[in-house]
One Martini backbone bead per residue (centre of mass of N, CA, C, O) as a GRO file, in nm:
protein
  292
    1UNK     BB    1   0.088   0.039   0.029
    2UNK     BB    2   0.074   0.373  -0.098
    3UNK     BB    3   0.089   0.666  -0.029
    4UNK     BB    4   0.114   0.995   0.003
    5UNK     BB    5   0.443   1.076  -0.005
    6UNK     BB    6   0.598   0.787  -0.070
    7UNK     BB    7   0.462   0.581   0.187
    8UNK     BB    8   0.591   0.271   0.203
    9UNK     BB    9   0.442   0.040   0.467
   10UNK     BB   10   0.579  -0.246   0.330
   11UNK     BB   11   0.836  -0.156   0.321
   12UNK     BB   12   0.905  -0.098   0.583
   13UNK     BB   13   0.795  -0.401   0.699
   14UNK     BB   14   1.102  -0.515   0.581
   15UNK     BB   15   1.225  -0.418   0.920
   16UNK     BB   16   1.136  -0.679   1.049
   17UNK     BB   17   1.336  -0.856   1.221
   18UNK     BB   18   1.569  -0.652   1.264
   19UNK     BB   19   1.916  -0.635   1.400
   20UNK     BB   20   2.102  -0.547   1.638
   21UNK     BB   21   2.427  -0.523   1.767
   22UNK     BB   22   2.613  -0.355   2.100
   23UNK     BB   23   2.901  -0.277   2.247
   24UNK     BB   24   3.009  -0.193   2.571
   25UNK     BB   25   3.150   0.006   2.834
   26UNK     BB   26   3.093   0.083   3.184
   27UNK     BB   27   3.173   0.390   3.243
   28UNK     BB   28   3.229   0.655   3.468
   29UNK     BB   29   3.242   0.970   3.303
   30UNK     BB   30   2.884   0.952   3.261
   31UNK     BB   31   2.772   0.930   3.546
   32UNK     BB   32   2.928   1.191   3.663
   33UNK     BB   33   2.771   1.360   3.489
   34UNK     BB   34   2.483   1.303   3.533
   35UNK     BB   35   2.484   1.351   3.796
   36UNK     BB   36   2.555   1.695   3.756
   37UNK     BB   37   2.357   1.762   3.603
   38UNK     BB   38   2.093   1.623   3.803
   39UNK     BB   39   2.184   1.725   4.071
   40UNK     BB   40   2.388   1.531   4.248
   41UNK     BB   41   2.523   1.388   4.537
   42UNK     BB   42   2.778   1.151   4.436
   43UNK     BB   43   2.946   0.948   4.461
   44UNK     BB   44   3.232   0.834   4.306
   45UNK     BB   45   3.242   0.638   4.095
   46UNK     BB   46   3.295   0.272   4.091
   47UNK     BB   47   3.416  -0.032   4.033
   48UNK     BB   48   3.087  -0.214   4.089
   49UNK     BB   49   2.883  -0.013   4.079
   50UNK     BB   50   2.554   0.056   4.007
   51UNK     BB   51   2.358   0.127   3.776
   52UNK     BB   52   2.140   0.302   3.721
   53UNK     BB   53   1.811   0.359   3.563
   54UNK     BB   54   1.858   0.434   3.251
   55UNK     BB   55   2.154   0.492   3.213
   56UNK     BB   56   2.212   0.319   2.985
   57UNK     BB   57   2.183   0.577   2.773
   58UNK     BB   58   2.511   0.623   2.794
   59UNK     BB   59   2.518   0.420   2.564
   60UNK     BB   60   2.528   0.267   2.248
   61UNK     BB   61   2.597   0.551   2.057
   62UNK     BB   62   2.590   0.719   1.789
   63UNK     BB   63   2.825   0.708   1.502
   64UNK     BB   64   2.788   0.942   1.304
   65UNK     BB   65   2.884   1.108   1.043
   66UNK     BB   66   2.899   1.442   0.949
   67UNK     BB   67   2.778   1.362   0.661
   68UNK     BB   68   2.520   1.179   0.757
   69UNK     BB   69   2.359   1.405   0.841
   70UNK     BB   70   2.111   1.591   0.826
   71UNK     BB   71   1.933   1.892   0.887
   72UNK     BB   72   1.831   1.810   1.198
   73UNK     BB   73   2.093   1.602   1.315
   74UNK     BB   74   2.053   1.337   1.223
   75UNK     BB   75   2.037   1.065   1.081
   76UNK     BB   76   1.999   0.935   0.833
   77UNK     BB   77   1.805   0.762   0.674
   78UNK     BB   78   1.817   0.400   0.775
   79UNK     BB   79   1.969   0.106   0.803
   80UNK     BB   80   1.784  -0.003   1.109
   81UNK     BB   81   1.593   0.197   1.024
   82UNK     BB   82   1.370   0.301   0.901
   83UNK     BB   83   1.279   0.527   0.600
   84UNK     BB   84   1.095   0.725   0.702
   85UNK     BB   85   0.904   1.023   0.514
   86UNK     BB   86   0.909   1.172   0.777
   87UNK     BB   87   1.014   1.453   0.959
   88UNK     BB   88   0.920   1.385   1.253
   89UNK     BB   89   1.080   1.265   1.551
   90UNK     BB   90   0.939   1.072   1.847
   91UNK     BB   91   0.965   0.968   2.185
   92UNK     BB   92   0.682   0.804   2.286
   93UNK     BB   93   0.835   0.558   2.480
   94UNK     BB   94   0.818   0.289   2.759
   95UNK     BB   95   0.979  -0.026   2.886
   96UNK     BB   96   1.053  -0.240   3.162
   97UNK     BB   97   1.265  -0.504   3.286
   98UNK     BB   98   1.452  -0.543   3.550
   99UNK     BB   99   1.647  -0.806   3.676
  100UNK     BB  100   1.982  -0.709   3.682
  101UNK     BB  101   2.238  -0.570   3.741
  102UNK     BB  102   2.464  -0.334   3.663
  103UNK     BB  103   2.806  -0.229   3.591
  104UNK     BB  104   3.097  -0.082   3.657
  105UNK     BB  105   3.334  -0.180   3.400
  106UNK     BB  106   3.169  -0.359   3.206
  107UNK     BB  107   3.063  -0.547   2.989
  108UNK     BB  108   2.799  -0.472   2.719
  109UNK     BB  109   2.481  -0.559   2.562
  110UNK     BB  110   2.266  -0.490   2.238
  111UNK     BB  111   2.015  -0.618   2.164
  112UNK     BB  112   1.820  -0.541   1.871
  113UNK     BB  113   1.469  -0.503   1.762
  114UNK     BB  114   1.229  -0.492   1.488
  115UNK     BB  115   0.861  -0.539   1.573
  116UNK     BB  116   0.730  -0.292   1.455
  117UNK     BB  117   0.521  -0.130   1.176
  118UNK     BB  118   0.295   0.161   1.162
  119UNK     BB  119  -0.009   0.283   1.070
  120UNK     BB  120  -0.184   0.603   1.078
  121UNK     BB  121  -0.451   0.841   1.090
  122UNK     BB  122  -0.462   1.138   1.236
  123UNK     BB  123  -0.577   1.450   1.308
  124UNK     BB  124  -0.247   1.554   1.189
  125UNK     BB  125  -0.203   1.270   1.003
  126UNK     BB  126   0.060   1.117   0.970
  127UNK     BB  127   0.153   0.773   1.144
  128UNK     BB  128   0.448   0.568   1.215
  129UNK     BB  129   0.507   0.286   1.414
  130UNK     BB  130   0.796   0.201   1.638
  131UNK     BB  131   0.925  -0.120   1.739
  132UNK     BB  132   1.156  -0.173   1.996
  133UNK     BB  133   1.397  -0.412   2.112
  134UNK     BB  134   1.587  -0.452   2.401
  135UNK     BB  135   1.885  -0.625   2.514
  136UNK     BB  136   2.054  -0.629   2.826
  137UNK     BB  137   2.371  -0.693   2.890
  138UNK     BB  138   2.610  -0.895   3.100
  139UNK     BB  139   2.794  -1.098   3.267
  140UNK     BB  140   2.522  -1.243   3.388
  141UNK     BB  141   2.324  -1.103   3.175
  142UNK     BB  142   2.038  -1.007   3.143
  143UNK     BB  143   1.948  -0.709   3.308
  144UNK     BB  144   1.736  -0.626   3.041
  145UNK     BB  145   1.407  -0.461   2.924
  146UNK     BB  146   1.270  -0.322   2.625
  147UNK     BB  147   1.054  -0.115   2.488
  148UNK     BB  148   1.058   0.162   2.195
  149UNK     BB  149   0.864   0.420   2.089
  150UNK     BB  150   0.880   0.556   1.745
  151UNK     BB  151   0.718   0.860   1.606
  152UNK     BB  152   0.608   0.958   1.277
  153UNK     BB  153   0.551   1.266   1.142
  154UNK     BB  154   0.393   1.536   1.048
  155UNK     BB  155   0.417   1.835   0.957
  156UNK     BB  156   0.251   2.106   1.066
  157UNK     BB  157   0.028   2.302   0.948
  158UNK     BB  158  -0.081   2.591   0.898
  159UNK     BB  159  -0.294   2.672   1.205
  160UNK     BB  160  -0.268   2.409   1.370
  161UNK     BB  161  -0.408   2.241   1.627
  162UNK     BB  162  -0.370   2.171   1.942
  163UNK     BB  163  -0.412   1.941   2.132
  164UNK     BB  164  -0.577   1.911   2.404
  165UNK     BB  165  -0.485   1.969   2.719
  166UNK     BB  166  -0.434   1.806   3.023
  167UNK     BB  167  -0.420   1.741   3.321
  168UNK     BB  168  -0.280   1.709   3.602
  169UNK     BB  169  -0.240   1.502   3.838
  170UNK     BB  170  -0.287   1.536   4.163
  171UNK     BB  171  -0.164   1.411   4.489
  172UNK     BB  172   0.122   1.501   4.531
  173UNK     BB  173   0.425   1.395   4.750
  174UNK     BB  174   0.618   1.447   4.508
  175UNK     BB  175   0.836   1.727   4.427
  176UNK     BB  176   1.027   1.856   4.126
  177UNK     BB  177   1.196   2.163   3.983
  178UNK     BB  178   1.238   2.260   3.707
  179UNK     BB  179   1.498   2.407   3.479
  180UNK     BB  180   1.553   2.417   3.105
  181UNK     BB  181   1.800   2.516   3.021
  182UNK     BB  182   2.058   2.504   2.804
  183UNK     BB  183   2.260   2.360   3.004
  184UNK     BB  184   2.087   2.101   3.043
  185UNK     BB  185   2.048   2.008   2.735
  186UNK     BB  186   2.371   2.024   2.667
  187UNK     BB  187   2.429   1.818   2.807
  188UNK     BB  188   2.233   1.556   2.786
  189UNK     BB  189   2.343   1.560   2.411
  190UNK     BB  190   2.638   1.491   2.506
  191UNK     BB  191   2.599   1.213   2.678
  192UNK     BB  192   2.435   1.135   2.404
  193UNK     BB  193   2.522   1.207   2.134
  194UNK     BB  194   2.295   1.435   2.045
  195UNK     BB  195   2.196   1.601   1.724
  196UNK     BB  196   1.938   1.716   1.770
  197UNK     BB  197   1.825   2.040   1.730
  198UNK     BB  198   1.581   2.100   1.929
  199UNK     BB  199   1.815   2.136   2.183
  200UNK     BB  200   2.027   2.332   2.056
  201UNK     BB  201   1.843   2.503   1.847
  202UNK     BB  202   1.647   2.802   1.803
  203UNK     BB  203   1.634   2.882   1.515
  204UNK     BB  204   1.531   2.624   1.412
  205UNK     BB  205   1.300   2.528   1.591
  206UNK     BB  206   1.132   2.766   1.517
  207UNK     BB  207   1.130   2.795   1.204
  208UNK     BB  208   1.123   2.502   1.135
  209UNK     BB  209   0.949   2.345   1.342
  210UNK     BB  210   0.751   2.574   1.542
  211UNK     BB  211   0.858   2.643   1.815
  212UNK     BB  212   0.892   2.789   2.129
  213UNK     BB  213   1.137   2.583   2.200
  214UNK     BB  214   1.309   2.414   2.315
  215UNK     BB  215   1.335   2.079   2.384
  216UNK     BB  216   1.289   1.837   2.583
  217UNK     BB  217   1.393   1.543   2.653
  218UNK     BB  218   1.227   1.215   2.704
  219UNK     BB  219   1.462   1.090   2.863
  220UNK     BB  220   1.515   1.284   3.061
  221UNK     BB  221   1.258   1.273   3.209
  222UNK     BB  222   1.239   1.022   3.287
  223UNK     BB  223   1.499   1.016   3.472
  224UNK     BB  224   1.377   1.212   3.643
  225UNK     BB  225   1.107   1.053   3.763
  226UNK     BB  226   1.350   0.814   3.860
  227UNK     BB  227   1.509   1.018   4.050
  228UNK     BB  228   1.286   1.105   4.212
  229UNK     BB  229   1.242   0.805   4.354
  230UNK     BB  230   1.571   0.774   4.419
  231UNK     BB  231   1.496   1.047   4.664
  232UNK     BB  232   1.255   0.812   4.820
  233UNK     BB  233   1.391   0.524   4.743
  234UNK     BB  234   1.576   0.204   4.763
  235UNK     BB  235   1.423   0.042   4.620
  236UNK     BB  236   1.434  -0.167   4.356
  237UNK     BB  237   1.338  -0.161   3.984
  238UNK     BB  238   1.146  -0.350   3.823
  239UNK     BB  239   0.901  -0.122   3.661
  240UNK     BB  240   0.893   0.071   3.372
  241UNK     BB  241   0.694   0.306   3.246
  242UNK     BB  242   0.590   0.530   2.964
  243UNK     BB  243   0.478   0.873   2.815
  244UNK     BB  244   0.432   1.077   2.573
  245UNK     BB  245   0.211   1.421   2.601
  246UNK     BB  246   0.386   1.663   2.587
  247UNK     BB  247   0.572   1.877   2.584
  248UNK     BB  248   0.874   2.045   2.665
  249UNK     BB  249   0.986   2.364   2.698
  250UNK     BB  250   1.265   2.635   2.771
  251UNK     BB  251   1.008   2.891   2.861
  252UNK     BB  252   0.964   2.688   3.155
  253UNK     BB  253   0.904   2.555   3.419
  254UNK     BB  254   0.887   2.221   3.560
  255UNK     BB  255   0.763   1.894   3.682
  256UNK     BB  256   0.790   1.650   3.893
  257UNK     BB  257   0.590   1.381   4.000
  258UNK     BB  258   0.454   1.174   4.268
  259UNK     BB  259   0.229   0.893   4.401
  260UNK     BB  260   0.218   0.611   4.615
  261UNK     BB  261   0.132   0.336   4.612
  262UNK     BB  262   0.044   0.010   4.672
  263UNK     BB  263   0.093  -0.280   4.781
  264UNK     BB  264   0.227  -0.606   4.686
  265UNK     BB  265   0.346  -0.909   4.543
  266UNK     BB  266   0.484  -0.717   4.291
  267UNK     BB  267   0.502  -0.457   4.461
  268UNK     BB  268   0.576  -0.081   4.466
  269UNK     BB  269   0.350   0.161   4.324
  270UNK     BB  270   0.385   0.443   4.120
  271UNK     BB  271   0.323   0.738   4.022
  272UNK     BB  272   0.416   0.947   3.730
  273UNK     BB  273   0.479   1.287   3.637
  274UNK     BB  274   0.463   1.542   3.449
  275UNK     BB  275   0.452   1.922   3.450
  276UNK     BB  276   0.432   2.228   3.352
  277UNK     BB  277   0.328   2.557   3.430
  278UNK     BB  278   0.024   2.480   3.366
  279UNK     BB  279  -0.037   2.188   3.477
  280UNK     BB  280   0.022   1.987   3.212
  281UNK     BB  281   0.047   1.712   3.082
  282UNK     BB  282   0.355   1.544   2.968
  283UNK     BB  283   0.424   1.268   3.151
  284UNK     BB  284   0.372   0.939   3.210
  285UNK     BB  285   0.384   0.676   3.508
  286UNK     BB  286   0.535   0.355   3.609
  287UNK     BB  287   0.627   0.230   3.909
  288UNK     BB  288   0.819  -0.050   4.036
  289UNK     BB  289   0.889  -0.201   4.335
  290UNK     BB  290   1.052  -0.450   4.483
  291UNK     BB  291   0.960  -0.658   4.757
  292UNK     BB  292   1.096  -0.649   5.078
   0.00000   0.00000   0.00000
């Protein structure tokens, strides 16, 4: 089936099972680094000690040459990656299932599967779905497993509505306000090697993109909401899942906040949620933490 716009949903669909490997070792200076990002006081990593969850983002990363870049800064359609003709991509989601602790210093694996490929009409035009799976080894063995969701679609016609933005759920326990600045976007930008412009390009994010300030990274947010939660309990996380709900730029202060639930036999359960300055929800999640 081909689209208008030469989108064939078929032809893309032909990087399902689609395989990718890459080793790397947990070196010690993006811990330290991300540690002062995310502004903690953490003893300096040292080999052996368990790297938090959601840090494997600091392995693995894209080394495309820099002629092989796009416009926006991405590397060029192609690849592992089905090559999408849709101009926007966004992390869209995410799922984790812990079993068992990386470690500082040792040698990791990451097998990628391309699990799934779909296409859909949205109330904004075509959205296409790409479905990752990751599993991440040690010494030990798988150590997570991850399921990513990537979603492509078109730039917004000239004049077009954005969707109603939601309230963030009330009830929170825990809350902490971030100012998401320059210097937090291009510090976190740098330490995973993303080359995307909306993240430290003001003049191309407002002009080429159309939005009204640099944009927050998806997974910045989750490790910040994943950070909430082990600024409130040392609890190992054993599940973790979130979802972007809308954007957030840096043209005003966001927050994280939390609202643990009760136990259970499979862990405890916390609702986690990003809001923005005005109120509205940008990013929800949910965590499990091992039980007691």
């Amino acid at each position: 089936m081909t689209l208008p716009g030469l989108l064939d949903i078929e032809h893309l669909r032909t990087w399902v099972g689609k395989q990718e490997v890459m080793t790397d070792t947990a070196t010690a200076f993006p811990v330290a680094a991300l540690s002062a990002t995310l502004d903690r006081d953490d003893a300096k990593p040292r080999p052996g000690d368990v790297l938090p969850p959601l840090w494997h983002w600091l392995y693995f990363l894209p080394l495309a040459r820099h002629s092989q870049l796009g416009p926006d800064g991405h590397p060029q359609r192609g690849g592992f990656l089905p090559p999408v003709p849709l101009p926007r991509r966004m992390w869209a989601g995410g799922r984790f299932n812990f079993r068992k602790p990386l470690h500082i210093g040792e040698a990791i694996t990451r097998t990628s599967t391309i699990t799934d490929v779909s296409m859909k009409e949205g109330r904004t035009g075509r959205l296409v779905f790409v479905l990752v799976r990751h599993e991440v080894a040690g010494a030990d063995g798988v150590a997570l497993t991850e399921e990513h969701d990537i979603v492509y679609r078109d730039a917004p016609a000239a004049g077009e509505a954005s969707p109603p933005p939601r309230p963030a759920p009330g009830g929170a326990q825990w809350r902490r306000d971030i100012v998401p600045d320059d210097v937090l976007l291009f510090r976190y930008s740098a330490l995973t090697f993303n080359g995307h412009r909306i993240h430290y390009d003001r003049r191309y994010v407002t002009t080429a993109e159309g939005y009204p300030g640099l944009v927050v990274h998806g997974p910045l947010i989750a490790t910040l909401l994943v950070d909430l939660l082990r600024r409130h309990t040392d609890a190992p996380l054993a599940a973790f899942r979130f979802r972007a709900v809308r954007p957030i730029f840096d043209i005003a202060p966001f927050a994280v906040c939390g609202a643990p639930g009760g136990d259970g036999p499979d862990g405890s359960k916390t609702a986690l949620w990003a809001q923005d300055s005005d109120g509205f929800l940008c990013m929800e999640a949910e965590a499990v933490t091992a039980p007691g």
